[in-house]
Coordinates of C-alpha atoms in Angstrom, one line a residue:
Chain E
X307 CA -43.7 10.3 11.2
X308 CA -41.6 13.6 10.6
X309 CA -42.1 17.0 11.4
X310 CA -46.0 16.1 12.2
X311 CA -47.2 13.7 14.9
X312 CA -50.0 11.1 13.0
X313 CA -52.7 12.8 15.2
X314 CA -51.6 16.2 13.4
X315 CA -51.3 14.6 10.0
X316 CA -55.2 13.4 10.9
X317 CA -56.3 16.5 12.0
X318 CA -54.9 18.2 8.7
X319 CA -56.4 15.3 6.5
X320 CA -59.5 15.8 8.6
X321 CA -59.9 19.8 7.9
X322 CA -59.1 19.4 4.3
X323 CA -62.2 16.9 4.1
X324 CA -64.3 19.8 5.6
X325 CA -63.1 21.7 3.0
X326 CA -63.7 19.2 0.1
X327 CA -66.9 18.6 0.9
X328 CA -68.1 21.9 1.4
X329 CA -70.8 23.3 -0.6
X330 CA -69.2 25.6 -3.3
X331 CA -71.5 28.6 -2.9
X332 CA -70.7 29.0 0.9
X333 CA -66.6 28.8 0.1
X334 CA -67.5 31.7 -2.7
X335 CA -69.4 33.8 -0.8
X336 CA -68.0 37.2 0.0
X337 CA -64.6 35.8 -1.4
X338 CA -64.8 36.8 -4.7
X339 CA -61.5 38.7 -4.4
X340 CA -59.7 35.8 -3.0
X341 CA -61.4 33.7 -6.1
X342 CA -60.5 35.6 -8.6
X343 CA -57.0 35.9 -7.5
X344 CA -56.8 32.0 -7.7
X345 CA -58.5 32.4 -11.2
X346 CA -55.5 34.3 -12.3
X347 CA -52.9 32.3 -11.1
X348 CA -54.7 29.2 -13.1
X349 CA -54.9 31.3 -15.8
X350 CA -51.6 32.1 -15.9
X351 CA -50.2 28.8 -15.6
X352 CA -52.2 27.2 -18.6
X353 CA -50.9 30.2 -20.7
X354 CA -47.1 29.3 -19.6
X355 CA -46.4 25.9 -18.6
X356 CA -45.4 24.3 -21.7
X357 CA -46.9 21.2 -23.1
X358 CA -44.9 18.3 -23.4
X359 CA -43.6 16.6 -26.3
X360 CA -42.4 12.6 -25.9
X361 CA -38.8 12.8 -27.8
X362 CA -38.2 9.4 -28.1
X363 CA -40.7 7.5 -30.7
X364 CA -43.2 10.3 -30.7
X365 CA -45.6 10.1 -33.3
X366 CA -45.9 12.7 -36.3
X367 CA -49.6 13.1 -34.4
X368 CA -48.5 13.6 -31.1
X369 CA -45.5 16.5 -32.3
X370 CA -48.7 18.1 -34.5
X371 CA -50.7 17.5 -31.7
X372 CA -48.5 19.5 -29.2
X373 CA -48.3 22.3 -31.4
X374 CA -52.0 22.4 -31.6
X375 CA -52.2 23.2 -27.9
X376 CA -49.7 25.6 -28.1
X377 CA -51.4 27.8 -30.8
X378 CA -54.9 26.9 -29.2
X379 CA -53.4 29.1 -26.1
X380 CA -50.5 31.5 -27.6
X381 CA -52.7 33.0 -30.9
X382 CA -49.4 35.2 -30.7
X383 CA -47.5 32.5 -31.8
X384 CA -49.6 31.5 -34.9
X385 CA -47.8 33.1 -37.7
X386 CA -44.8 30.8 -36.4
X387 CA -46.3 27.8 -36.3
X388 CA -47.7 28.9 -40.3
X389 CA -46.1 26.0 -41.3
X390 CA -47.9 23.9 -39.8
X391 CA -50.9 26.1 -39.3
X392 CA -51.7 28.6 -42.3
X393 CA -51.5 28.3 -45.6
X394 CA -48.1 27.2 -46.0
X395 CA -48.1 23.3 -45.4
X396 CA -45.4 21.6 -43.8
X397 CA -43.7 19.4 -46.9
X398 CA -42.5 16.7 -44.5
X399 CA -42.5 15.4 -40.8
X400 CA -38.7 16.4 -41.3
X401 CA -40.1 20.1 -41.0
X402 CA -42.5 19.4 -38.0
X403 CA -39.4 18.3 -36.3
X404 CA -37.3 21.4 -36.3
X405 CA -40.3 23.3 -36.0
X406 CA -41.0 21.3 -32.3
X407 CA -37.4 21.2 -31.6
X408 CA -37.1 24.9 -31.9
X409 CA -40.1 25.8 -29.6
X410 CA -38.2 23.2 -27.3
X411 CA -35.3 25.3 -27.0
X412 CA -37.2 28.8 -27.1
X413 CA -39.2 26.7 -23.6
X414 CA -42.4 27.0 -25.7
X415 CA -42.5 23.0 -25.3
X416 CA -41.2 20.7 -23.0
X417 CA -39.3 17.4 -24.1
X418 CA -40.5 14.6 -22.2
X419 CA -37.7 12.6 -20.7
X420 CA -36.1 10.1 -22.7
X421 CA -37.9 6.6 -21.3
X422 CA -35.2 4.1 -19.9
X423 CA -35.4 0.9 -21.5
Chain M
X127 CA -54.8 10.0 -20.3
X128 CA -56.3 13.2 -20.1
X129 CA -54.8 15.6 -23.2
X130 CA -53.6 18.3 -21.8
X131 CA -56.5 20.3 -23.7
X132 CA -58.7 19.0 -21.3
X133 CA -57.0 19.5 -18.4
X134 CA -56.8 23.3 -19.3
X135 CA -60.3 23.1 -20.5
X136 CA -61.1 22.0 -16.6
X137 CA -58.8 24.1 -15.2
X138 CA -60.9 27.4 -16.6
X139 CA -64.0 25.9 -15.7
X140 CA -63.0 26.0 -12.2
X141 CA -66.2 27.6 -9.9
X142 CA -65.6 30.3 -7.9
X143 CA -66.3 27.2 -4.9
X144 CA -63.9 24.8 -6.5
X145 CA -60.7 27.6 -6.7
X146 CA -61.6 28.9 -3.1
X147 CA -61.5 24.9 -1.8
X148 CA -57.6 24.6 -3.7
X149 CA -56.9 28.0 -1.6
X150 CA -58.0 26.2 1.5
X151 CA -56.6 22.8 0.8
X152 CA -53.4 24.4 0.0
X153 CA -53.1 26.2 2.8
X154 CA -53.4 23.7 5.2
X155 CA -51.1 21.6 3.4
X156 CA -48.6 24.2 3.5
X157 CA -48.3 24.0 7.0
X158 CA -45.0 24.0 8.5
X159 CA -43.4 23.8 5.0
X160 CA -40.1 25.9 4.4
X161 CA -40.3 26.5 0.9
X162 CA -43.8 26.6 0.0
X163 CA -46.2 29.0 0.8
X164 CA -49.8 28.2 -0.8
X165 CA -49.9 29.5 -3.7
X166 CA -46.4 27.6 -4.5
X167 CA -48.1 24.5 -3.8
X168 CA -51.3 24.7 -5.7
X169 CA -49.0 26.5 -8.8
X170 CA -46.8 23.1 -8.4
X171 CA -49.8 20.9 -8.7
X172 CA -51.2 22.6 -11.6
X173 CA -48.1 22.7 -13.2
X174 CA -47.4 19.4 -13.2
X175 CA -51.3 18.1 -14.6
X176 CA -50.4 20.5 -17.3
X177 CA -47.0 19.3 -18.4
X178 CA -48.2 16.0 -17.9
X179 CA -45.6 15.1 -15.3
X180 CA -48.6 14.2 -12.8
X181 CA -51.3 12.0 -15.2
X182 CA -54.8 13.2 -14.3
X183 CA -56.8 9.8 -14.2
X184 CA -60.2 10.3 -15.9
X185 CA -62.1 8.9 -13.5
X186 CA -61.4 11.6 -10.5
X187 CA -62.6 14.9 -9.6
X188 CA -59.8 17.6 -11.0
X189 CA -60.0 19.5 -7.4
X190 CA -59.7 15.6 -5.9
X191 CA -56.4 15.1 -8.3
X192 CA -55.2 18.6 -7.7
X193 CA -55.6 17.8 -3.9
X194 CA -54.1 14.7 -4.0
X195 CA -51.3 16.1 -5.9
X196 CA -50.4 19.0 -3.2
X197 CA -50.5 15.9 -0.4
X198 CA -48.0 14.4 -2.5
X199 CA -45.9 17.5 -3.0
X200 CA -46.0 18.8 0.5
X201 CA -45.1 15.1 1.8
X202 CA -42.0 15.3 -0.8
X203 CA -41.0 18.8 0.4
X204 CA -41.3 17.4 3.9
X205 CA -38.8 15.2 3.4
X206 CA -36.5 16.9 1.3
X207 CA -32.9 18.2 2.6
X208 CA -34.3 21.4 3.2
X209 CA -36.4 20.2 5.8
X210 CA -33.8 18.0 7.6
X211 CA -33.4 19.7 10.2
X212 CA -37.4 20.3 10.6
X213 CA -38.0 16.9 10.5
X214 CA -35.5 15.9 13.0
X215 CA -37.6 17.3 15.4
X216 CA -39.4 14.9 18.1
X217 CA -42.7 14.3 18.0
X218 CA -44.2 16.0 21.1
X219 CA -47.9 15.5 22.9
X220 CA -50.1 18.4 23.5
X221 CA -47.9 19.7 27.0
X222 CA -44.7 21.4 27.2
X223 CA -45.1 23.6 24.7
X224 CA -43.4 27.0 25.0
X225 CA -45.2 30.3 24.9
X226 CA -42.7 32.2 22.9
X227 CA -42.8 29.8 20.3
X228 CA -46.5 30.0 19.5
X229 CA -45.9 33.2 17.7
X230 CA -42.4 32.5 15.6
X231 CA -43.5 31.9 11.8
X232 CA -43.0 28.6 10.2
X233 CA -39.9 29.7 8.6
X234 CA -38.2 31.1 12.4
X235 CA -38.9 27.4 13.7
X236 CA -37.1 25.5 11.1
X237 CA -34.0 28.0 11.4
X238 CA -33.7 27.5 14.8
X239 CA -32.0 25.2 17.4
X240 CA -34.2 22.4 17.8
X241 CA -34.9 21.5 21.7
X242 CA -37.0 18.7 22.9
X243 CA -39.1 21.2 24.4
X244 CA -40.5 22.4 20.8
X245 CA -43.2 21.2 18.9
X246 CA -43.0 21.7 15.2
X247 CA -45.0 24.7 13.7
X248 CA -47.2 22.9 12.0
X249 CA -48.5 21.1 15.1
X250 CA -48.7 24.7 16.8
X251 CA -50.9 26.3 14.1
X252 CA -53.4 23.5 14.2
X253 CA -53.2 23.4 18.0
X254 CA -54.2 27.3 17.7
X255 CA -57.3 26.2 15.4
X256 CA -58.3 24.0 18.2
X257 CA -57.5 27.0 21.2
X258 CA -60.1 28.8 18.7
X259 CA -63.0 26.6 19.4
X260 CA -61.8 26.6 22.9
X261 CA -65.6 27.3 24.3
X262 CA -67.4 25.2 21.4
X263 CA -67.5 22.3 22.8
X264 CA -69.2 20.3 19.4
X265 CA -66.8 21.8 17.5
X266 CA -64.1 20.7 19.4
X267 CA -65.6 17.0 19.8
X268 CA -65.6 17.4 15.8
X269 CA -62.0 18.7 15.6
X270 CA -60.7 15.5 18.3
X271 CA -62.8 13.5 16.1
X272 CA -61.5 14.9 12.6
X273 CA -58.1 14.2 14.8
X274 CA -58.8 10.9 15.0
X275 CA -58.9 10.2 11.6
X276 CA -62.5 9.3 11.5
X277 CA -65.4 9.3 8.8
X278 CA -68.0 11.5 8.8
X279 CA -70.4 9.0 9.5
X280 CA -68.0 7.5 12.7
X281 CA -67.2 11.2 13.4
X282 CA -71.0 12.2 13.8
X283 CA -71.6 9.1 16.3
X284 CA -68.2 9.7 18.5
X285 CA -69.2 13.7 18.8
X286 CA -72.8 12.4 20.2
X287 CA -74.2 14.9 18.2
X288 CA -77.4 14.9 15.9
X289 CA -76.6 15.3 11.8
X290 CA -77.9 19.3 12.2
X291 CA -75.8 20.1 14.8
X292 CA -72.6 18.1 13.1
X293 CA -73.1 19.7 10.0
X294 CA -73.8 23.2 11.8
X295 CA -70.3 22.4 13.5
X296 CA -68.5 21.6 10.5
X297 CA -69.5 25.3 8.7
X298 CA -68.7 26.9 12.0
X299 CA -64.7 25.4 11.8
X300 CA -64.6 26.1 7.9
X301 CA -65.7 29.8 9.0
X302 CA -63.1 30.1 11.5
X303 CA -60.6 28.5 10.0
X304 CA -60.7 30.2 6.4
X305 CA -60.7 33.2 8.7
X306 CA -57.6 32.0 10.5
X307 CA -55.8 31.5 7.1
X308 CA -57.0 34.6 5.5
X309 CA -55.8 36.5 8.7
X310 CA -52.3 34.8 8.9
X311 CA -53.1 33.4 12.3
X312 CA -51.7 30.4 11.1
X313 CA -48.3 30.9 9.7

């Protein structure tokens, strides 16, 4: 085994199991700091990472879908996705498409990988 | 598989217990890793459940997923070309080890010309948790026991020790160790 020996590797295995099974209110206590720094960095994360979008054979549903999640966490970005969104309703899944495509390239989405047949 | 919705959903209804416990996990997983420290691990992991790079299966724990995940990515980072010359290293017992080395960081030890003589960083720091319990000797029989890659259940018969005393030793290492972490003892 690289870098660790398997007795190592064990050990590590072995601590994080302490750790797992730990009761949750004696890994909180007097570590609210610490918790709450882990909080943010969560928080931050599901405000950023984008969702994302299949490119290949995705669904009308799924490309709506997406942009569902994105407003759900970026209310900022609701009077962009109006079209989809507000009052203005998107005329045709041609629409939905250049809408996705664009929050693709601004890194608001993420295109999924084209599958290999 | 999980919409991502849920997966955020999960992800703020994290306890205060359950985002300490990805702290810890992702510490020790970071050990001996050039590139990641913990919080690059743990953001990793979450960022992939999110994108839905890494599927989260319905049926597990999110801190169970998240923890597998960070195994996964910490094996992958172990051997990636980064760490080549880390993981060139030979795999040394418990002797031989050099006392100047006990005190480089993780990063110093993977830069470094790589002797026979050295154990890898990662086998230093947890053979500094077990120096810790040094003069506890059921948490050490816990420790060589954890080290042995037992179960709880085998772990609790092999340390000879009744269930209060086991469980009293396992909240004695978690206390030591988190402090270990939190102090950068271990890095």
């Amino acid at each position: 085994m690289s870098q660790m020996t398997m007795k190592e590797a064990k050990l590590v295995d072995g601590l994080e199991l302490l750790f797992v099974s730990a009761p949750g209110a004696e890994l909180a206590k007097a570590r609210e700091d610490q918790a709450s720094e882990v909080r943010q960095l969560v928080r931050g994360l599901v405000d950023t990472v984008p969702a994302v979008v299949p490119v290949v054979g995705a669904s009308l549903k799924d490309r709506v879908r997406a942009l569902q999640q994105l407003a759900a966490r970026r209310p900022d970005l609701k009077p962009r996705l109006a079209t989809v969104f507000g009052t203005k309703k998107p005329d045709s899944a041609r629409q939905i498409d250049e809408l996705v495509n664009d929050l693709i390239r601004s890194g608001l989405l993420k295109a999924a990988k084209k599958k290999k047949t | 598989m999980v919409p991502r919705s849920a997966v955020e959903g999960a992800l703020l209804a994290l306890s205060d217990g359950d985002l300490m416990r990805l702290k810890r996990i992702a510490q020790l997983r970071s050990f001996g890793l050039e590139d990641y420290g913990w919080d690059d691990l743990l953001q990793e992991a979450i960022s992939r459940a999110l994108a839905g790079t890494r599927v989260w299966p319905q049926d597990v724990p999110l801190v169970a997923f998240l923890a597998q995940t960070m195994r996964s990515i910490s094996h992958e980072a172990r051997n990636s070309p980064g760490q080549e010359r880390v993981d060139r290293m030979p795999a040394q017992g418990n002797d031989g080890i050099e006392n100047g080395i006990a005190s480089a960081t993780l990063a110093d030890v993977a830069i470094d010309e790589i002797t026979p003589e050295r154990q890898t960083a990662a086998g230093q720091a947890l053979k500094r948790i077990e120096a810790a319990f040094a003069g506890d000797s059921e948490a050490l029989a816990v420790l060589h026991a954890l080290g042995e890659g037992l179960t709880p259940e085998e772990a609790l018969v092999k340390a000879k020790l009744s269930r209060v005393s086991y469980e009293s030793a396992q909240r004695r290492i978690r206390r030591k160790v988190a402090k270990m972490l939190d102090q950068g003892d271990l890095s």
